[in-house]
Amino acid sequence: MRLRLGIRVHRVDRAGAGWELTLAGDSIGAAHVVVATGPDAVPVIPSWPGMAGFSGTVIHAWQFRDVAEMAGLDVLVVGPGNSGVDLLGHLARSDAGQLWLSARSGMNITPLRLGGVPLHPVSVLGRYLPLRWQDANARAVQRLAFGDLTRLGYPRSAPGAFTRAAADGVTVAVDDGFVRALKAGRVTMKSAIDRFDGPQVCFTDGTRCAPDAVICATGYRPGLEQIAGHLVALDALGMPPFTGACSSPAHPGLWFFGLDRSIYGNMHVRRRQARQLAQAIRQQPPASASSSDRSASARSGD
Ligand SMILES: Cc1cc2nc3c(=O)[nH]c(=O)nc-3n(C[C@H](O)[C@H](O)[C@H](O)COP(=O)(O)OP(=O)(O)OC[C@H]3O[C@@H](n4cnc5c(N)ncnc54)[C@H](O)[C@@H]3O)c2cc1C
């Protein structure tokens, strides 16, 4: 095996019986290609009206490095998912000034443990139950651990934790100090952002705040458009139509890996999926090139 590190693959194209990977000024030919570029490759920052004129700082959660950088600053975190809730757990214990959390919709949240029992292995054990039972368990755990968070402005999620993860890949947020901070008044809930107005952020419920920094914990996309968007139809979340040991007869030798989201955790599911993928590759001899493959490859100039 030859490792070539620190090299960006710009595009994958059919080339004869195999595939060609376009690099900067170079290319690699291969019988099989496994695209494992990660589901979180491209940070997403929404564009709100008036944002360009905002006098404070706007960053994405991936740019956040150290709570010390926020000392003395009033901070608005946008997005009540795992990143937002985790950030606020840390910021609440720091010298940051006022803290707000803007939530567009409700979010499921869970403690790491309940009565000393770690919940992640329990959720994995329950994976063969119908989704609505898993949702009901998660709701009961949330209620037992935190009580009624809607009284503090934390919106109730309409879909349950497992249904939501299956629908759009957003997993349940894991609490690490956020709920304590919310209950203590250290964090104040806000509704969705409507627009920016000079130094202020205006929310859909008509309220405003004037943060020094806005941290967008607003998620990521896989960013497969350039690499493989011309080969397969990506879904609304930017995910490919097949992944793991599944392939398409139209694209023999092209595989995607890790490009589906699992609420049960990567360590748990990827090891098994990797073995299945290796076996599928062994069983699939490289296909011979079809004329359409050849012309596609000729069209692309490769
Ligand atoms: C804030 C945060 C917290 C998370 N917490 C958890 C958690 O607690 N538990 C859990 O199970 N999961 C967690 N996840 C999800 C988990 O990190 C990802 O699902 C996991 O990293 C995916 O692994 P991967 O190898 O598929 O992709 P990545 O780890 O993203 O690796 C992809 C690799 O491909 C490279 N690459 C990308 N594009 C190209 C290209 N064009 N050419 C060449 N190389 C390229 C990248 O540089 C990178 O090295 C978290 C994610 C985030 C963002």
Short mmCIF file of C-alpha atoms and ligand atoms in Angstrom, two decimals:
data_model
loop_
_atom_site.label_atom_id
_atom_site.label_comp_id
_atom_site.label_asym_id
_atom_site.label_seq_id
_atom_site.Cartn_x
_atom_site.Cartn_y
_atom_site.Cartn_z
CA MET A 1 0.00 0.00 0.00
CA ARG A 2 1.27 3.48 -0.91
CA LEU A 3 0.11 6.39 1.20
CA ARG A 4 -0.09 9.82 -0.37
CA LEU A 5 -0.97 12.31 2.32
CA GLY A 6 -1.70 16.02 2.21
CA ILE A 7 -3.13 15.79 -1.30
CA ARG A 8 -6.58 17.05 -2.25
CA VAL A 9 -8.66 15.01 -4.69
CA HIS A 10 -10.57 17.49 -6.83
CA ARG A 11 -12.70 15.13 -8.87
CA VAL A 12 -13.39 11.45 -9.56
CA ASP A 13 -14.15 10.33 -13.12
CA ARG A 14 -14.74 7.05 -14.90
CA ALA A 15 -11.64 6.07 -16.91
CA GLY A 16 -11.86 2.88 -18.92
CA ALA A 17 -12.50 -0.05 -16.59
CA GLY A 18 -11.58 1.94 -13.52
CA TRP A 19 -11.48 5.44 -12.13
CA GLU A 20 -9.31 8.48 -12.36
CA LEU A 21 -8.78 10.84 -9.46
CA THR A 22 -7.84 14.37 -10.45
CA LEU A 23 -5.33 16.00 -8.10
CA ALA A 24 -3.67 19.40 -8.43
CA GLY A 25 -1.50 18.93 -11.54
CA ASP A 26 -1.55 15.12 -11.31
CA SER A 27 -3.92 12.16 -11.39
CA ILE A 28 -4.24 8.67 -9.94
CA GLY A 29 -5.86 5.67 -11.65
CA ALA A 30 -7.60 3.02 -9.56
CA ALA A 31 -9.93 0.05 -10.06
CA HIS A 32 -11.87 0.99 -6.94
CA VAL A 33 -12.38 4.35 -5.28
CA VAL A 34 -13.71 4.73 -1.74
CA VAL A 35 -14.84 8.30 -1.10
CA ALA A 36 -14.51 8.74 2.68
CA THR A 37 -14.18 12.50 2.87
CA GLY A 38 -16.44 12.83 5.91
CA PRO A 39 -19.96 14.12 6.48
CA ASP A 40 -18.70 17.33 8.10
CA ALA A 41 -16.34 18.63 5.43
CA VAL A 42 -17.92 22.04 4.77
CA PRO A 43 -19.10 24.31 7.62
CA VAL A 44 -22.48 25.94 6.96
CA ILE A 45 -23.17 29.55 7.97
CA PRO A 46 -26.66 30.78 7.08
CA SER A 47 -26.95 34.15 5.43
CA TRP A 48 -29.19 36.53 7.36
CA PRO A 49 -30.32 39.96 6.15
CA GLY A 50 -28.07 42.77 7.43
CA MET A 51 -25.30 40.37 8.46
CA ALA A 52 -22.63 42.13 6.42
CA GLY A 53 -23.17 45.34 8.44
CA PHE A 54 -22.90 43.63 11.84
CA SER A 55 -20.26 45.34 13.97
CA GLY A 56 -19.40 42.25 16.03
CA THR A 57 -17.61 39.07 15.00
CA VAL A 58 -19.32 36.12 13.30
CA ILE A 59 -17.53 32.77 13.26
CA HIS A 60 -18.49 29.16 12.66
CA ALA A 61 -18.17 26.68 15.54
CA TRP A 62 -15.23 24.96 13.81
CA GLN A 63 -13.23 28.20 14.19
CA PHE A 64 -13.78 28.31 17.95
CA ARG A 65 -10.58 27.30 19.70
CA ASP A 66 -10.42 28.55 23.30
CA VAL A 67 -12.96 29.97 25.77
CA ALA A 68 -10.27 32.45 26.86
CA GLU A 69 -10.77 34.24 23.51
CA MET A 70 -14.34 35.05 24.60
CA ALA A 71 -13.39 36.45 28.03
CA GLY A 72 -15.49 39.52 28.78
CA LEU A 73 -17.46 39.20 25.53
CA ASP A 74 -21.21 38.78 25.23
CA VAL A 75 -21.74 35.74 22.99
CA LEU A 76 -24.71 34.54 20.96
CA VAL A 77 -24.49 30.87 19.97
CA VAL A 78 -26.75 29.93 17.07
CA GLY A 79 -28.00 26.34 16.88
CA PRO A 80 -29.05 24.09 19.76
CA GLY A 81 -27.37 20.94 18.42
CA ASN A 82 -24.37 19.07 19.76
CA SER A 83 -21.84 21.77 18.88
CA GLY A 84 -23.92 24.66 20.26
CA VAL A 85 -24.82 22.92 23.50
CA ASP A 86 -21.23 21.73 24.00
CA LEU A 87 -19.82 25.22 23.36
CA LEU A 88 -22.22 26.78 25.84
CA GLY A 89 -21.32 24.19 28.48
CA HIS A 90 -17.71 25.42 28.21
CA LEU A 91 -18.53 29.13 27.83
CA ALA A 92 -20.80 29.04 30.89
CA ARG A 93 -17.82 27.97 33.02
CA SER A 94 -15.58 30.67 31.53
CA ASP A 95 -15.15 34.44 31.91
CA ALA A 96 -17.40 35.12 28.91
CA GLY A 97 -20.05 37.81 29.48
CA GLN A 98 -23.73 37.33 28.70
CA LEU A 99 -24.64 34.16 26.82
CA TRP A 100 -27.59 33.52 24.51
CA LEU A 101 -28.65 30.48 22.51
CA SER A 102 -30.77 30.95 19.39
CA ALA A 103 -32.92 27.93 18.46
CA ARG A 104 -34.87 27.80 15.22
CA SER A 105 -36.71 24.68 16.32
CA GLY A 106 -36.75 22.23 19.19
CA MET A 107 -33.88 19.90 19.88
CA ASN A 108 -33.60 16.63 21.75
CA ILE A 109 -31.04 16.63 24.52
CA THR A 110 -29.71 13.87 26.73
CA PRO A 111 -27.37 13.56 29.71
CA LEU A 112 -24.29 11.38 29.25
CA ARG A 113 -25.40 9.25 32.20
CA LEU A 114 -28.58 8.73 34.17
CA GLY A 115 -28.27 7.45 37.75
CA GLY A 116 -24.64 6.61 36.98
CA VAL A 117 -25.58 4.48 33.95
CA PRO A 118 -23.87 5.56 30.67
CA LEU A 119 -26.65 6.05 28.13
CA HIS A 120 -24.83 5.49 24.86
CA PRO A 121 -24.46 1.69 25.24
CA VAL A 122 -28.12 1.57 26.32
CA SER A 123 -29.20 3.36 23.13
CA VAL A 124 -27.13 0.94 21.03
CA LEU A 125 -28.81 -2.01 22.76
CA GLY A 126 -32.22 -0.56 21.87
CA ARG A 127 -31.50 -0.15 18.16
CA TYR A 128 -33.77 -3.00 17.03
CA LEU A 129 -36.81 -1.48 18.75
CA PRO A 130 -39.25 0.49 16.58
CA LEU A 131 -38.15 4.11 16.23
CA ARG A 132 -41.15 5.42 18.17
CA TRP A 133 -40.19 3.29 21.18
CA GLN A 134 -36.62 4.53 21.01
CA ASP A 135 -38.00 8.09 20.77
CA ALA A 136 -40.25 7.49 23.80
CA ASN A 137 -37.28 6.20 25.83
CA ALA A 138 -35.19 9.24 24.88
CA ARG A 139 -38.03 11.62 25.82
CA ALA A 140 -38.48 9.87 29.19
CA VAL A 141 -34.74 10.12 29.87
CA GLN A 142 -34.72 13.84 28.95
CA ARG A 143 -37.68 14.54 31.22
CA LEU A 144 -36.24 12.51 34.12
CA ALA A 145 -32.82 14.12 33.83
CA PHE A 146 -33.78 17.74 33.16
CA GLY A 147 -37.50 18.24 33.92
CA ASP A 148 -39.53 20.55 31.66
CA LEU A 149 -37.03 22.66 29.72
CA THR A 150 -39.75 24.42 27.71
CA ARG A 151 -40.39 26.59 30.80
CA LEU A 152 -36.90 28.02 30.24
CA GLY A 153 -37.56 28.66 26.55
CA TYR A 154 -35.82 25.51 25.27
CA PRO A 155 -38.28 24.40 22.57
CA ARG A 156 -39.62 20.86 22.59
CA SER A 157 -38.58 18.93 19.51
CA ALA A 158 -41.57 17.69 17.50
CA PRO A 159 -39.75 14.63 16.10
CA GLY A 160 -38.21 12.31 18.67
CA ALA A 161 -34.43 11.90 18.92
CA PHE A 162 -34.19 8.75 16.79
CA THR A 163 -36.79 9.80 14.20
CA ARG A 164 -34.97 13.12 13.74
CA ALA A 165 -31.59 11.42 13.33
CA ALA A 166 -33.06 9.05 10.75
CA ALA A 167 -34.74 11.93 8.90
CA ASP A 168 -31.98 14.54 8.62
CA GLY A 169 -28.98 13.13 10.44
CA VAL A 170 -29.13 15.61 13.35
CA THR A 171 -28.29 13.59 16.44
CA VAL A 172 -29.46 14.21 19.98
CA ALA A 173 -27.39 16.87 21.81
CA VAL A 174 -25.35 15.56 24.72
CA ASP A 175 -25.40 17.84 27.75
CA ASP A 176 -22.16 18.77 29.45
CA GLY A 177 -23.13 21.67 31.68
CA PHE A 178 -25.47 23.54 29.32
CA VAL A 179 -28.71 22.65 31.14
CA ARG A 180 -27.25 23.65 34.52
CA ALA A 181 -26.24 27.01 32.99
CA LEU A 182 -29.71 27.47 31.45
CA LYS A 183 -31.42 26.75 34.76
CA ALA A 184 -29.04 29.11 36.57
CA GLY A 185 -29.88 31.93 34.14
CA ARG A 186 -26.30 31.95 32.80
CA VAL A 187 -27.67 31.22 29.30
CA THR A 188 -30.82 32.84 27.89
CA MET A 189 -32.83 31.20 25.10
CA LYS A 190 -33.69 33.16 21.97
CA SER A 191 -35.84 32.24 18.99
CA ALA A 192 -34.55 32.06 15.40
CA ILE A 193 -32.58 35.00 14.00
CA ASP A 194 -34.67 37.23 11.78
CA ARG A 195 -31.97 39.75 10.77
CA PHE A 196 -28.99 41.77 11.89
CA ASP A 197 -29.39 45.49 12.56
CA GLY A 198 -26.04 47.29 13.10
CA PRO A 199 -24.69 46.02 16.43
CA GLN A 200 -27.90 44.13 17.20
CA VAL A 201 -29.34 40.76 16.31
CA CYS A 202 -33.14 40.70 15.88
CA PHE A 203 -35.09 37.52 16.56
CA THR A 204 -38.35 36.26 15.11
CA ASP A 205 -40.16 36.81 18.43
CA GLY A 206 -39.39 40.55 18.20
CA THR A 207 -36.65 40.58 20.85
CA ARG A 208 -33.07 41.74 20.23
CA CYS A 209 -29.62 41.43 21.75
CA ALA A 210 -26.26 43.04 21.08
CA PRO A 211 -23.56 40.36 21.21
CA ASP A 212 -19.86 41.02 20.68
CA ALA A 213 -19.52 37.63 18.99
CA VAL A 214 -21.90 35.30 17.18
CA ILE A 215 -20.85 31.65 16.96
CA CYS A 216 -22.76 29.73 14.30
CA ALA A 217 -23.09 26.14 15.47
CA THR A 218 -25.18 25.58 12.37
CA GLY A 219 -23.73 22.35 11.10
CA TYR A 220 -21.77 21.01 8.17
CA ARG A 221 -22.29 19.49 4.76
CA PRO A 222 -20.29 16.70 3.11
CA GLY A 223 -19.29 18.93 0.18
CA LEU A 224 -19.30 16.09 -2.37
CA GLU A 225 -20.61 18.26 -5.20
CA GLN A 226 -17.24 18.87 -6.85
CA ILE A 227 -15.74 15.42 -6.26
CA ALA A 228 -18.69 13.22 -7.22
CA GLY A 229 -21.78 15.38 -7.80
CA HIS A 230 -21.45 14.76 -11.57
CA LEU A 231 -21.52 10.97 -11.00
CA VAL A 232 -24.36 10.42 -8.52
CA ALA A 233 -27.46 12.33 -7.42
CA LEU A 234 -26.77 13.78 -3.98
CA ASP A 235 -29.76 14.15 -1.66
CA ALA A 236 -30.97 17.37 -0.03
CA LEU A 237 -28.38 16.91 2.72
CA GLY A 238 -25.61 16.41 0.16
CA MET A 239 -25.31 12.68 0.92
CA PRO A 240 -24.74 10.06 -1.82
CA PRO A 241 -27.47 7.57 -2.80
CA PHE A 242 -25.46 4.54 -1.67
CA THR A 243 -22.86 4.02 1.01
CA GLY A 244 -20.87 1.34 2.82
CA ALA A 245 -20.93 -2.07 1.17
CA CYS A 246 -23.70 -0.97 -1.24
CA SER A 247 -22.74 0.09 -4.73
CA SER A 248 -24.51 0.99 -7.94
CA PRO A 249 -24.37 -1.20 -11.10
CA ALA A 250 -23.98 2.08 -12.99
CA HIS A 251 -20.75 2.84 -11.13
CA PRO A 252 -18.88 -0.41 -10.44
CA GLY A 253 -15.87 0.22 -8.22
CA LEU A 254 -17.17 3.51 -6.80
CA TRP A 255 -17.89 3.38 -3.08
CA PHE A 256 -18.81 5.91 -0.40
CA PHE A 257 -17.96 5.30 3.21
CA GLY A 258 -18.95 7.09 6.43
CA LEU A 259 -21.35 9.23 4.42
CA ASP A 260 -24.46 8.32 6.33
CA ARG A 261 -25.06 9.46 9.87
CA SER A 262 -25.59 7.12 12.78
CA ILE A 263 -26.98 8.10 16.16
CA TYR A 264 -25.42 4.93 17.58
CA GLY A 265 -21.90 6.31 17.17
CA ASN A 266 -19.13 5.86 14.65
CA MET A 267 -16.97 3.59 16.78
CA HIS A 268 -19.86 1.18 16.97
CA VAL A 269 -21.04 1.09 13.36
CA ARG A 270 -18.02 1.89 11.18
CA ARG A 271 -15.86 -1.09 12.21
CA ARG A 272 -18.56 -3.52 11.05
CA GLN A 273 -19.31 -1.49 7.89
CA ALA A 274 -15.59 -1.34 7.01
CA ARG A 275 -15.33 -5.16 7.11
CA GLN A 276 -18.44 -5.44 4.92
CA LEU A 277 -17.04 -2.91 2.44
CA ALA A 278 -13.67 -4.71 2.21
CA GLN A 279 -15.51 -7.95 1.49
CA ALA A 280 -17.73 -6.30 -1.15
CA ILE A 281 -14.66 -4.88 -2.90
CA ARG A 282 -12.99 -8.30 -2.92
CA GLN A 283 -16.14 -9.79 -4.47
CA GLN A 284 -16.57 -7.13 -7.15
CA PRO A 285 -14.03 -7.51 -9.93
CA PRO A 286 -13.34 -4.27 -11.74
CA ALA A 287 -15.89 -3.93 -14.55
CA SER A 288 -14.85 -3.59 -18.15
CA ALA A 289 -15.39 -0.17 -19.64
CA SER A 290 -18.62 0.44 -21.51
CA SER A 291 -18.72 2.74 -24.50
CA SER A 292 -20.74 5.31 -22.53
CA ASP A 293 -18.12 5.16 -19.78
CA ARG A 294 -15.40 5.81 -22.34
CA SER A 295 -17.23 8.71 -23.93
CA ALA A 296 -18.00 10.21 -20.52
CA SER A 297 -14.36 9.99 -19.69
CA ALA A 298 -13.41 11.49 -23.07
CA ARG A 299 -15.94 14.33 -22.56
CA SER A 300 -14.41 15.17 -19.22
CA GLY A 301 -11.07 15.51 -20.99
CA ASP A 302 -9.34 12.89 -18.82
C1 LIG B 1 -18.18 18.87 16.67
C2 LIG B 1 -18.36 17.41 16.30
C3 LIG B 1 -18.45 16.47 17.32
C4 LIG B 1 -18.61 15.11 17.01
N1 LIG B 1 -18.72 14.20 18.03
C5 LIG B 1 -18.85 12.88 17.74
C6 LIG B 1 -18.93 11.89 18.77
O1 LIG B 1 -18.88 12.21 19.95
N2 LIG B 1 -19.09 10.61 18.42
C7 LIG B 1 -19.16 10.22 17.11
O2 LIG B 1 -19.28 9.04 16.85
N3 LIG B 1 -19.08 11.14 16.11
C8 LIG B 1 -18.92 12.44 16.40
N4 LIG B 1 -18.87 13.36 15.39
C9 LIG B 1 -18.95 12.90 14.01
C10 LIG B 1 -17.59 12.38 13.61
O3 LIG B 1 -16.57 13.29 13.92
C11 LIG B 1 -17.58 12.18 12.13
O4 LIG B 1 -18.71 11.44 11.76
C12 LIG B 1 -16.28 11.41 11.78
O5 LIG B 1 -15.17 12.24 11.97
C13 LIG B 1 -16.36 10.96 10.35
O6 LIG B 1 -15.14 10.29 10.08
P1 LIG B 1 -14.64 10.20 8.61
O7 LIG B 1 -13.33 9.48 8.63
O8 LIG B 1 -15.73 9.62 7.76
O9 LIG B 1 -14.45 11.70 8.14
P2 LIG B 1 -13.41 12.77 8.68
O10 LIG B 1 -12.98 12.51 10.06
O11 LIG B 1 -14.02 14.09 8.37
O12 LIG B 1 -12.15 12.49 7.72
C14 LIG B 1 -12.21 12.79 6.32
C15 LIG B 1 -10.78 12.92 5.82
O13 LIG B 1 -10.84 13.11 4.40
C16 LIG B 1 -10.02 14.20 4.04
N5 LIG B 1 -10.57 14.82 2.83
C17 LIG B 1 -11.74 15.50 2.69
N6 LIG B 1 -11.90 15.92 1.42
C18 LIG B 1 -10.82 15.48 0.73
C19 LIG B 1 -10.41 15.60 -0.63
N7 LIG B 1 -11.14 16.24 -1.56
N8 LIG B 1 -9.22 15.04 -1.00
C20 LIG B 1 -8.46 14.38 -0.09
N9 LIG B 1 -8.80 14.24 1.21
C21 LIG B 1 -9.96 14.78 1.62
C22 LIG B 1 -10.06 15.13 5.24
O14 LIG B 1 -8.93 16.01 5.22
C23 LIG B 1 -10.04 14.13 6.39
O15 LIG B 1 -8.71 13.76 6.68
C24 LIG B 1 -18.69 14.71 15.66
C25 LIG B 1 -18.59 15.68 14.63
C26 LIG B 1 -18.43 17.01 14.95
C27 LIG B 1 -18.33 18.02 13.83
#
